[in-house]
Coordinates of C-alpha atoms in Angstrom, one line a residue:
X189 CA 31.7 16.4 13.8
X190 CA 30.6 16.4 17.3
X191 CA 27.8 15.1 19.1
X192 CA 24.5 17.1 19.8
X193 CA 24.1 18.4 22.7
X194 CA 20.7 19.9 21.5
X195 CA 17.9 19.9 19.3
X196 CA 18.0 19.3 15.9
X197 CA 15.9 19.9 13.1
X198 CA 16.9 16.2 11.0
X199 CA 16.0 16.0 7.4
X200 CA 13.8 12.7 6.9
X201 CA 12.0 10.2 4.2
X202 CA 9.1 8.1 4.5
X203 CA 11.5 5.6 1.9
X204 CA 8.0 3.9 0.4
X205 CA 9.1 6.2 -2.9
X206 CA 12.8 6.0 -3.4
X207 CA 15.0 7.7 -6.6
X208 CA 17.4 5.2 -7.9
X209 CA 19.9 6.0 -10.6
X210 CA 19.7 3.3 -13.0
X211 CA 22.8 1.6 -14.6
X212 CA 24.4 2.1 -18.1
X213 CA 22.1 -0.6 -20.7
X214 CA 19.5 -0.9 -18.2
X215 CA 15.5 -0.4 -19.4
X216 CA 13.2 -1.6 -16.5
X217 CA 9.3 -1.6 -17.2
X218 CA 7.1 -0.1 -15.0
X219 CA 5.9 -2.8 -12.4
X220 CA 9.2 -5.1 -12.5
X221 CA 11.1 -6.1 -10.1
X222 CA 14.0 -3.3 -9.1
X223 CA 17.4 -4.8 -7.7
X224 CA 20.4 -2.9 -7.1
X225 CA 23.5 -3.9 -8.6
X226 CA 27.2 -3.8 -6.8
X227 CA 28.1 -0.2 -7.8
X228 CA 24.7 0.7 -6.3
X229 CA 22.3 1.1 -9.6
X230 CA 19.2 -0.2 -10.5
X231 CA 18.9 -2.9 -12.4
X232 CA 16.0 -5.2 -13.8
X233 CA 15.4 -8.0 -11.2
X234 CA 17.5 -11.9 -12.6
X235 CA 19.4 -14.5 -11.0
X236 CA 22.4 -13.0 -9.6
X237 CA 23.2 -13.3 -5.8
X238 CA 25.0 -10.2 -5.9
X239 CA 22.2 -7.9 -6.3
X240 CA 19.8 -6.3 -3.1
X241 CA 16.1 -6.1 -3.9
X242 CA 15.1 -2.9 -4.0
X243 CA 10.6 -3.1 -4.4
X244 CA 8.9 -2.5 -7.7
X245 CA 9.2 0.2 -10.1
X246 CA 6.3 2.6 -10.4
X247 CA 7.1 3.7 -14.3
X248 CA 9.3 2.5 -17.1
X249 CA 12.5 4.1 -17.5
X250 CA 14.8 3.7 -20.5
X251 CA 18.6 3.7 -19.7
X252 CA 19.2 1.5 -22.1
X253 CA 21.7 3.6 -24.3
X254 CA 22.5 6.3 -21.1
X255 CA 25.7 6.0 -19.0
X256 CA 25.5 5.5 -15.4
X257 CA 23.0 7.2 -13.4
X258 CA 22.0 8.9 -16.4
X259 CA 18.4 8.1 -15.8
X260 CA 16.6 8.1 -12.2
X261 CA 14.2 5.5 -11.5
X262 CA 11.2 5.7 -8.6
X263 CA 11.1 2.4 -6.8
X264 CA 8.2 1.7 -4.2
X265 CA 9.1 0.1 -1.0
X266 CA 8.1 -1.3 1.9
X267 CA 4.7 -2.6 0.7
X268 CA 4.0 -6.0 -0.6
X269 CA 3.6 -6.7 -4.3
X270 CA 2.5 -9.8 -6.4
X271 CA 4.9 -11.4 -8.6
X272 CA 4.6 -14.2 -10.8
X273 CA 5.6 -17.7 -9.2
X274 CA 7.7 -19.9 -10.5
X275 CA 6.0 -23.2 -8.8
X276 CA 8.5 -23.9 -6.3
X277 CA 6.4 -21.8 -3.9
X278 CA 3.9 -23.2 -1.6
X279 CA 1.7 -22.6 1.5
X280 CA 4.4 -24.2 2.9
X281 CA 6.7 -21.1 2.6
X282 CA 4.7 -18.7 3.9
X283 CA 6.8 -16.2 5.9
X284 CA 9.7 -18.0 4.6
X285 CA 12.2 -15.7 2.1
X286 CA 11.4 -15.8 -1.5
X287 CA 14.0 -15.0 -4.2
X288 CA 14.9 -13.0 -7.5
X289 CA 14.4 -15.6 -10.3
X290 CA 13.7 -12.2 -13.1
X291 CA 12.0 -9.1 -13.2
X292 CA 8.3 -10.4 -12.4
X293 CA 9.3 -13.6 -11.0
X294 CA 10.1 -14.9 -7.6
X295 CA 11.4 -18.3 -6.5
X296 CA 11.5 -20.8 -3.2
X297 CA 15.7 -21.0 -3.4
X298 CA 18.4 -19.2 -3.8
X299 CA 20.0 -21.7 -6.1
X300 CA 22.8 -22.9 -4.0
X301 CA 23.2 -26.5 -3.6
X302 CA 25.2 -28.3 -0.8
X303 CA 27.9 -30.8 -2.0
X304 CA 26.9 -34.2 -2.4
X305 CA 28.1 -37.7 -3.8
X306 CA 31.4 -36.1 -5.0
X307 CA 30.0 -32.9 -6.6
X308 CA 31.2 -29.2 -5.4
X309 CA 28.7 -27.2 -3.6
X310 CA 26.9 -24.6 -6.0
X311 CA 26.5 -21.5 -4.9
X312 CA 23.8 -19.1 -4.5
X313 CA 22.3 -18.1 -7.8
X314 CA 19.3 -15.6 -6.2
X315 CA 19.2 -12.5 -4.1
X316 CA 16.6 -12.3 -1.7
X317 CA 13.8 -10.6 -2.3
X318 CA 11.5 -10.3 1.0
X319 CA 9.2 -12.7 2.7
X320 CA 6.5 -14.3 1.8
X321 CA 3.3 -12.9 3.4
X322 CA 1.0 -14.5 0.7
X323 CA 0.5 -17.3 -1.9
X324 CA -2.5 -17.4 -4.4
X325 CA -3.9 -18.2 -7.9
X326 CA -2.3 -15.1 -9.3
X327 CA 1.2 -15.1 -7.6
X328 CA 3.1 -15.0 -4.8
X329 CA 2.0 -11.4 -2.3
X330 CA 6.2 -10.3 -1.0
X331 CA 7.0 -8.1 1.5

């Protein structure tokens, strides 16, 4: 392909409202916590460090007997939602990261543990889900 040398009329997104094909076994409820997984699917937000946070899903979508990308799943973006908090997540940590801990609930760590008194390092149990913008009574606000 070569470069432009002119104008162009470029296909765009506002990426607020994003289809996601949702993996094989997968049924996520409307309002969890959307990750995608390392071949790229959606999954229901849980502890693994090896998924991306994707936003919140805006309906339930069962792929749970479906292969693959059999079912397509609209997950909202770039906003800030309210998820549950699992205590570890104070005032302290506001604009701080806050991670995966499952589908409606975000923690202060990742999971990881540095090595200490003769015990290995742990690694990272938690992908990262955004930054905190807000704590209250009802949750933690992430963005």
């Amino acid at each position: 392909m070569t470069a432009l040398t002119g104008a162009r009329n470029t296909p765009w997104r506002d990426c607020i409202l994003t289809p996601v094909p949702v993996a094989k076994g997968e049924s996520i409820p409307e309002g969890a916590i959307v990750c995608i997984n390392t071949s790229g699917y959606a999954v229901n937000g849980k502890a693994d460090a090896t998924l991306k946070y994707a936003g919140c899903a805006t309906a339930s979508v069962d792929n749970s007997r479906g292969k693959d990308g059999e079912c397509v799943i609209t997950v909202r973006s770039r906003k800030a939602f309210r998820f549950e908090n699992d205590g570890t997540i104070t005032q302290k940590h506001l604009l701080e990261h806050a991670f995966v801990l499952d589908n409606q609930t975000v923690t202060a760590t990742d999971g990881s543990a540095a090595a200490s008194g003769g015990n290995p390092a742990k690694p990272a149990t938690n992908c990262r889900a955004g930054t905190i913008v807000a704590i209250d009574a009802d949750g933690v606000w992430i963005y």
